[in-house]
Structure formats: C-alpha cells, structure tokens
PDB file of C-alpha atoms in Angstrom:
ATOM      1  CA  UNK X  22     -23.701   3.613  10.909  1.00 79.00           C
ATOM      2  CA  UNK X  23     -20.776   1.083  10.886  1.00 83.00           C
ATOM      3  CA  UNK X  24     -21.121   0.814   6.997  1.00 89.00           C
ATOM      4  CA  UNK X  25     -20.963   4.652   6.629  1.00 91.00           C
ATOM      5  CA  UNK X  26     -17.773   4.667   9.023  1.00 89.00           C
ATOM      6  CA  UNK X  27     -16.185   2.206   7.053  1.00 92.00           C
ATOM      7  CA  UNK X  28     -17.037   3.107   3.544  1.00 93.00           C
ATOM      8  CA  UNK X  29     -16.194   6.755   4.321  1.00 94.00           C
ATOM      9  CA  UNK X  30     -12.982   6.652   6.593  1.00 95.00           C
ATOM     10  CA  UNK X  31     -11.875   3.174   7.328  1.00 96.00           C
ATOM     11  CA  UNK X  32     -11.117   1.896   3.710  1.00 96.00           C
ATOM     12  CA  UNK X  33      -9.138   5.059   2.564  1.00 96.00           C
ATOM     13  CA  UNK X  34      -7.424   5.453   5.696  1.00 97.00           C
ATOM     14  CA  UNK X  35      -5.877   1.872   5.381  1.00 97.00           C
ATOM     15  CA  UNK X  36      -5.288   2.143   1.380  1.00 97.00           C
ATOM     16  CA  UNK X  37      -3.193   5.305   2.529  1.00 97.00           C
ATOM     17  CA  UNK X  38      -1.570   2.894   5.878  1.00 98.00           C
ATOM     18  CA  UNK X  39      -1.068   0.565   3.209  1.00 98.00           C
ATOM     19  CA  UNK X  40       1.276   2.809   0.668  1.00 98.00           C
ATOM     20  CA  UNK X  41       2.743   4.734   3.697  1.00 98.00           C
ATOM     21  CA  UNK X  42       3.965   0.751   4.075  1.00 98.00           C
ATOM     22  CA  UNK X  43       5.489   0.683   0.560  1.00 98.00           C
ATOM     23  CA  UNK X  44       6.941   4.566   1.753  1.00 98.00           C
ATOM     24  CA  UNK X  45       8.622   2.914   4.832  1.00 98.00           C
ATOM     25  CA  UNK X  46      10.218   0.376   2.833  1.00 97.00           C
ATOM     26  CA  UNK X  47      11.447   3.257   0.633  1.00 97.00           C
ATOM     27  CA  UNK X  48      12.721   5.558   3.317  1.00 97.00           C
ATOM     28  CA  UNK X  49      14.695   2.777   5.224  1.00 97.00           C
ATOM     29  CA  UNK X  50      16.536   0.936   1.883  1.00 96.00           C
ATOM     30  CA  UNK X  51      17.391   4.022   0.236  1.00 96.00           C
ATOM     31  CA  UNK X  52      18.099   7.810   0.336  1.00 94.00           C
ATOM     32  CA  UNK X  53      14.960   8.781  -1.901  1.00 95.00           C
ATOM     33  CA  UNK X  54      12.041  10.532  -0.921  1.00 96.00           C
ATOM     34  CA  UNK X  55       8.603   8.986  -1.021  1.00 97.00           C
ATOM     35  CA  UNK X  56       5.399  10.632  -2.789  1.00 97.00           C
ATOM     36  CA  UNK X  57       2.072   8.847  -0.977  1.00 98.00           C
ATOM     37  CA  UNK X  58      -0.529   9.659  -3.355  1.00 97.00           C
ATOM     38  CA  UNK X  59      -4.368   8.513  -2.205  1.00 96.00           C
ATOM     39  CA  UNK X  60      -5.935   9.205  -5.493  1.00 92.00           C
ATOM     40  CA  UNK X  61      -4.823  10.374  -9.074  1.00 89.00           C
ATOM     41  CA  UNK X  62      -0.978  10.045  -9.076  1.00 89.00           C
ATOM     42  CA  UNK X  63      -1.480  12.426 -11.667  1.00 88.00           C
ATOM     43  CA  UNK X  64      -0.544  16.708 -11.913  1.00 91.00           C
ATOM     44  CA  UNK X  65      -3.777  17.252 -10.373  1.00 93.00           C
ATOM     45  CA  UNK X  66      -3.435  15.594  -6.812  1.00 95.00           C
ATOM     46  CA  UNK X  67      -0.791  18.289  -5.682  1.00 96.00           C
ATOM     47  CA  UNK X  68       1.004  17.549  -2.828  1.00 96.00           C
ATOM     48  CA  UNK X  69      -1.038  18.538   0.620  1.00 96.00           C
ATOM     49  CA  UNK X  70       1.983  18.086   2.886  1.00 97.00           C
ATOM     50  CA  UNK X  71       4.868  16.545   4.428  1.00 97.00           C
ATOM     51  CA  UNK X  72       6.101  14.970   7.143  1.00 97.00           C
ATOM     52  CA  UNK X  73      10.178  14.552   7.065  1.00 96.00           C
ATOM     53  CA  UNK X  74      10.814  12.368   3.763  1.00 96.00           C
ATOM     54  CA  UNK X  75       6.881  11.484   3.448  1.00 98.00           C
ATOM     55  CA  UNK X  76       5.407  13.553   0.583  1.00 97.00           C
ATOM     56  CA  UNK X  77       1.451  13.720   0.467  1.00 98.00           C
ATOM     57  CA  UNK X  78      -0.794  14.581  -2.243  1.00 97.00           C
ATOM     58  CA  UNK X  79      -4.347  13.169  -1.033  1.00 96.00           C
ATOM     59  CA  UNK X  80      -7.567  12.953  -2.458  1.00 95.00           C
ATOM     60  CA  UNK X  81     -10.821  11.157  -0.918  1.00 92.00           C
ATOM     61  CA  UNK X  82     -10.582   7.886  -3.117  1.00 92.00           C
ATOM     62  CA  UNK X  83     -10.400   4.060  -2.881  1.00 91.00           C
ATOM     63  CA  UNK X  84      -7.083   3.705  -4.886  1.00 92.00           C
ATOM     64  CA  UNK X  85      -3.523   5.003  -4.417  1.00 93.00           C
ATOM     65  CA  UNK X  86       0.270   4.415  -4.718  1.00 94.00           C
ATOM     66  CA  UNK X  87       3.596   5.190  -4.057  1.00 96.00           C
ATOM     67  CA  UNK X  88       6.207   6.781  -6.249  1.00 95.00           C
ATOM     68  CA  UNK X  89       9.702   7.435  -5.510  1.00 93.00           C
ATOM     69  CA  UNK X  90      12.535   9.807  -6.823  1.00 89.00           C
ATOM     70  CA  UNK X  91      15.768   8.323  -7.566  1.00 85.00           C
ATOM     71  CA  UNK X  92      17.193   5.413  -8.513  1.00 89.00           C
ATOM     72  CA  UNK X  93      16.721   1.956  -6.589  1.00 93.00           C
ATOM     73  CA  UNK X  94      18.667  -1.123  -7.204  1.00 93.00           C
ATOM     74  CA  UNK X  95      16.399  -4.778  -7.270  1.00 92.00           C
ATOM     75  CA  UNK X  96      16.424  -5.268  -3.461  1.00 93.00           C
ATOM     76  CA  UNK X  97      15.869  -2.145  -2.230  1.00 95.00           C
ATOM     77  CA  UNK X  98      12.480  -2.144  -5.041  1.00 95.00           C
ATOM     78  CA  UNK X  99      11.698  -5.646  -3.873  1.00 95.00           C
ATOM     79  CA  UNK X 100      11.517  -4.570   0.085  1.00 97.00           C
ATOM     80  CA  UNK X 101       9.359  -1.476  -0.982  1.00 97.00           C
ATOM     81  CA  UNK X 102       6.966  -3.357  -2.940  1.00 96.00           C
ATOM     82  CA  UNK X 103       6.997  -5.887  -0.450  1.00 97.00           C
ATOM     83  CA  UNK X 104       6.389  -3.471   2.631  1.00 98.00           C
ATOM     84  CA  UNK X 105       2.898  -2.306   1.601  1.00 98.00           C
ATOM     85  CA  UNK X 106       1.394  -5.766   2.222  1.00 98.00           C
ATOM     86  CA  UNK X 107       3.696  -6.320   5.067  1.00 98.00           C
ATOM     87  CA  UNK X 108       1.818  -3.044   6.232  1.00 98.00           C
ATOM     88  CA  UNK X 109      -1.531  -4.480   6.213  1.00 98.00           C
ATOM     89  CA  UNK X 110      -0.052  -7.874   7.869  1.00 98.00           C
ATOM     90  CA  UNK X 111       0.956  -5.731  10.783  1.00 98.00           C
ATOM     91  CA  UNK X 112      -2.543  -3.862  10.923  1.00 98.00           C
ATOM     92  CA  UNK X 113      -4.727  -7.254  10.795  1.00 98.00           C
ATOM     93  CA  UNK X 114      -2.026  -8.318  13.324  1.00 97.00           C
ATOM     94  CA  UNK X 115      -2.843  -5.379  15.606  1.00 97.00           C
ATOM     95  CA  UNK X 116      -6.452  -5.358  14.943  1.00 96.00           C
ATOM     96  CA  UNK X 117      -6.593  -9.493  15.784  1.00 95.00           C
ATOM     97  CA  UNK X 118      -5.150  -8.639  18.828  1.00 95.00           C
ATOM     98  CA  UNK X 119      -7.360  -5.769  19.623  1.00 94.00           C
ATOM     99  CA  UNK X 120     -10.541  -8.436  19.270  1.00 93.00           C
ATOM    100  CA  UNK X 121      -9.164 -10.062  21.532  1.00 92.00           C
ATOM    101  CA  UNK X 122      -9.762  -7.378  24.576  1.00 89.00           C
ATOM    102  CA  UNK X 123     -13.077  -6.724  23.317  1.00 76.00           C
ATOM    103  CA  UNK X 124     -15.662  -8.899  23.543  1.00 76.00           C
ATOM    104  CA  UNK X 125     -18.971  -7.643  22.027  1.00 84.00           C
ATOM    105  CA  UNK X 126     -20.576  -4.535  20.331  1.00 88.00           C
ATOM    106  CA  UNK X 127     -20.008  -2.121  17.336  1.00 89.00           C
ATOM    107  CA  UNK X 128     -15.965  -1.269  18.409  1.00 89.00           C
ATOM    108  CA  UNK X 129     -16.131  -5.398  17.692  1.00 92.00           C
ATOM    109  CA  UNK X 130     -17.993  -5.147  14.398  1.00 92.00           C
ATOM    110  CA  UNK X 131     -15.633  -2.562  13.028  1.00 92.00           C
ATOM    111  CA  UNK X 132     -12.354  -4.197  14.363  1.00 94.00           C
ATOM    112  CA  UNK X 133     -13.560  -7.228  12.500  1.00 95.00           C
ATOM    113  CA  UNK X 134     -14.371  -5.742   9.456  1.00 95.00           C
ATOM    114  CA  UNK X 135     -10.291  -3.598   9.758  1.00 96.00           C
ATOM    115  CA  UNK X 136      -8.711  -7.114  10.322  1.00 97.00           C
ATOM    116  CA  UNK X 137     -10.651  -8.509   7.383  1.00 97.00           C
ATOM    117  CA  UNK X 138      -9.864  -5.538   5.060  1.00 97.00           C
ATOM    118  CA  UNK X 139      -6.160  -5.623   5.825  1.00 98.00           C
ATOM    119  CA  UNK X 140      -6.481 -10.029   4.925  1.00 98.00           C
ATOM    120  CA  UNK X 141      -7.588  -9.150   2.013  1.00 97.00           C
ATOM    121  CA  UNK X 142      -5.783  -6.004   0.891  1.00 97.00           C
ATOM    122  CA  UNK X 143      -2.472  -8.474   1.563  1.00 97.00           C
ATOM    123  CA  UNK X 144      -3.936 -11.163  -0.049  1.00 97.00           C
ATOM    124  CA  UNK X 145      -5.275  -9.114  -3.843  1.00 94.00           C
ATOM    125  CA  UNK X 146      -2.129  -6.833  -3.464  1.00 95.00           C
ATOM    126  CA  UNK X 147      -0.357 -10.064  -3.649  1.00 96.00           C
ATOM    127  CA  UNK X 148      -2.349 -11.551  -6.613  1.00 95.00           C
ATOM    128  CA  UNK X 149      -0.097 -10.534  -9.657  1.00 95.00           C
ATOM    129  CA  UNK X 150      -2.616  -9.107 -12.185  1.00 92.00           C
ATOM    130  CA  UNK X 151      -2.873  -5.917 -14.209  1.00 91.00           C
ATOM    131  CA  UNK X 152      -6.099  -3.936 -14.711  1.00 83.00           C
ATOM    132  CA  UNK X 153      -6.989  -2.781 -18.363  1.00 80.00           C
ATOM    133  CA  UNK X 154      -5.812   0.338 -19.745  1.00 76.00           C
ATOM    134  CA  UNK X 155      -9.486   1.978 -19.582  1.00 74.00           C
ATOM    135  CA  UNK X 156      -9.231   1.487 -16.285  1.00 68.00           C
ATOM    136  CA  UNK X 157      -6.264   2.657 -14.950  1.00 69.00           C
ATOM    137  CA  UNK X 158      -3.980   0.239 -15.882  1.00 72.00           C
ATOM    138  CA  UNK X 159      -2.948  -0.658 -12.280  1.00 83.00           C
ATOM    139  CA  UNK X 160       0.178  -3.253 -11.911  1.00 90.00           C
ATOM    140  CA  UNK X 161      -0.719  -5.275  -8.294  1.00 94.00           C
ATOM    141  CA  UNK X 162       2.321  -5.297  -6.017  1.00 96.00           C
ATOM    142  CA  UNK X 163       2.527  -9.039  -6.883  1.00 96.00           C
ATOM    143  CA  UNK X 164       2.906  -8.877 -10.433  1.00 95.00           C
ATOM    144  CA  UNK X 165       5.289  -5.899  -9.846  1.00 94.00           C
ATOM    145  CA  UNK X 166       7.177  -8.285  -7.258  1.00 95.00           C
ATOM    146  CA  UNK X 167       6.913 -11.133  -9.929  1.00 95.00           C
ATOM    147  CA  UNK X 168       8.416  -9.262 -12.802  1.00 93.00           C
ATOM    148  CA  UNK X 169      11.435  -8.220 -10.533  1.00 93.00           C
ATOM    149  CA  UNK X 170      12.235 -11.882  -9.673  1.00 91.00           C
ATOM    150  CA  UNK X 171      12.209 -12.854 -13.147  1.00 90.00           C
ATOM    151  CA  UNK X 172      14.071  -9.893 -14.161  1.00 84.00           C
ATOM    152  CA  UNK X 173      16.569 -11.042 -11.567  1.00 57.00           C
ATOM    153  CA  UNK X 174      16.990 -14.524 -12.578  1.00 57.00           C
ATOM    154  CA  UNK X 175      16.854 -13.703 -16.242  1.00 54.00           C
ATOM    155  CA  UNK X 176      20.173 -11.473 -15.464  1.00 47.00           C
ATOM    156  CA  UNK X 177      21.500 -14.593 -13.093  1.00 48.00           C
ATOM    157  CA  UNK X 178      20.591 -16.785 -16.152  1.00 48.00           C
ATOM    158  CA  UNK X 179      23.077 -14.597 -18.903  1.00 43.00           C
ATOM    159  CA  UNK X 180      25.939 -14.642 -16.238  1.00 42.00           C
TER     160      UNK X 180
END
C-alpha cells in the first residue's frame, strides 16, 4: 500500500514541490511570471490554473520544469535554478524532523522514503548531465548552473 502511495502521489507531488522551488526563486528575483509544468512543457499541457504569479499546466507524470517569461540577468537565473534543489533540501529537512516525533509504523516508512526522495532529487538535480535527444533532451539543474558559471567567468575573462 505504501508503494502504491508513493509511486502514485508522493513522487509527482514533490517533482511539482520541487519546480514550484525553481518558481519561488523566480517570483522573488524578478518581476516575471512562472509557468510550473508537471509533464510535457509542450502546447498540449495547457495551463490548469493559477495561483497569483504561479502558472500551472499539470499532467500525472514523473518529469517537469519551470519556464519563465521575460528576461533574467545571470543571478537572478542562478538563484532560480538553484532554488529547486534548495526546495527539496528544505522538504528532507522537514521530513528529518518529522521522523523524529514518530517513532514506528507506516507514517515512518513513508516519511523515510519523502526524506530519501528529496536526498536524492537534490543530489541528481545537482549532477550536471544532459539526457539524449530521443529522450527528451533534459539539461539537469547542475549542468544548467554549470554553464552559467562558465558563461560568467568567460565574460569576467574578456574584461
């Protein structure tokens, strides 16, 4: 019953925790409005609805991501890639914590399994890689994170 629980709600519902992070990040740097998409980013996952700034187009799926309109300079794109780990950090924080008052059964089981999900969720999102174009060719927030710093000190380097 646990596995169902988490298979079917717990994983999706901290990939979307996890790019309403990145959507934080994006709300409190700059004046642009954040799209939270759980699923395609594509035409198809329409948006379902929004909460002030927060647009949401959600589909049941194990992927998702955050887009933003406007323009961003480097550190305001460096704190919103950098706030959808810093999300999970928070929720293993919160869920380490919540162990802590409960000592045995299945609430223990599946607050385990969150805080271990959110380790690592912070720790692949952090990984830079990039998957293949068949499928989906997904940048990690790492390598995203990566690319920024060296296109930072590449323009420090010219100066």
């Amino acid at each position: 019953m646990i596995q169902l629980v988490f298979f079917t709600l717990v994983i999706p519902v901290t990939l979307l925790l996890h790019e309403v992070g990145h959507g934080i990040g994006v709300v409190l740097t700059s004046k642009s409005n954040p799209h939270i998409y759980l699923g395609s980013s594509g035409e198809d996952n329409r948006e379902n609805f929004q909460v002030g700034r927060f647009h949401f187009h959600l589909q049941w799926a194990y992927f998702g991501c955050c887009k933003w309109d406007g323009r961003m300079d480097k550190l305001q794109r460096f704190l919103c890639l950098l706030s959808g780990p810093l999300m999970n950090l928070f929720l293993m924080g919160i869920t380490v914590l919540l162990l802590r008052l409960e000592s045995e059964g299945w609430t223990r089981t599946l607050l385990a399994g969150v805080a271990d999900l959110n380790l690592v969720m912070l720790v692949i999102n952090l990984i830079p890689f990039k998957l293949p174009k068949k499928i989906g060719s997904f940048q990690s927030d790492g390598l995203q994170l990566l690319r920024l710093l060296k296109e930072r000190a590449s323009i420090e380097e010219k100066i």
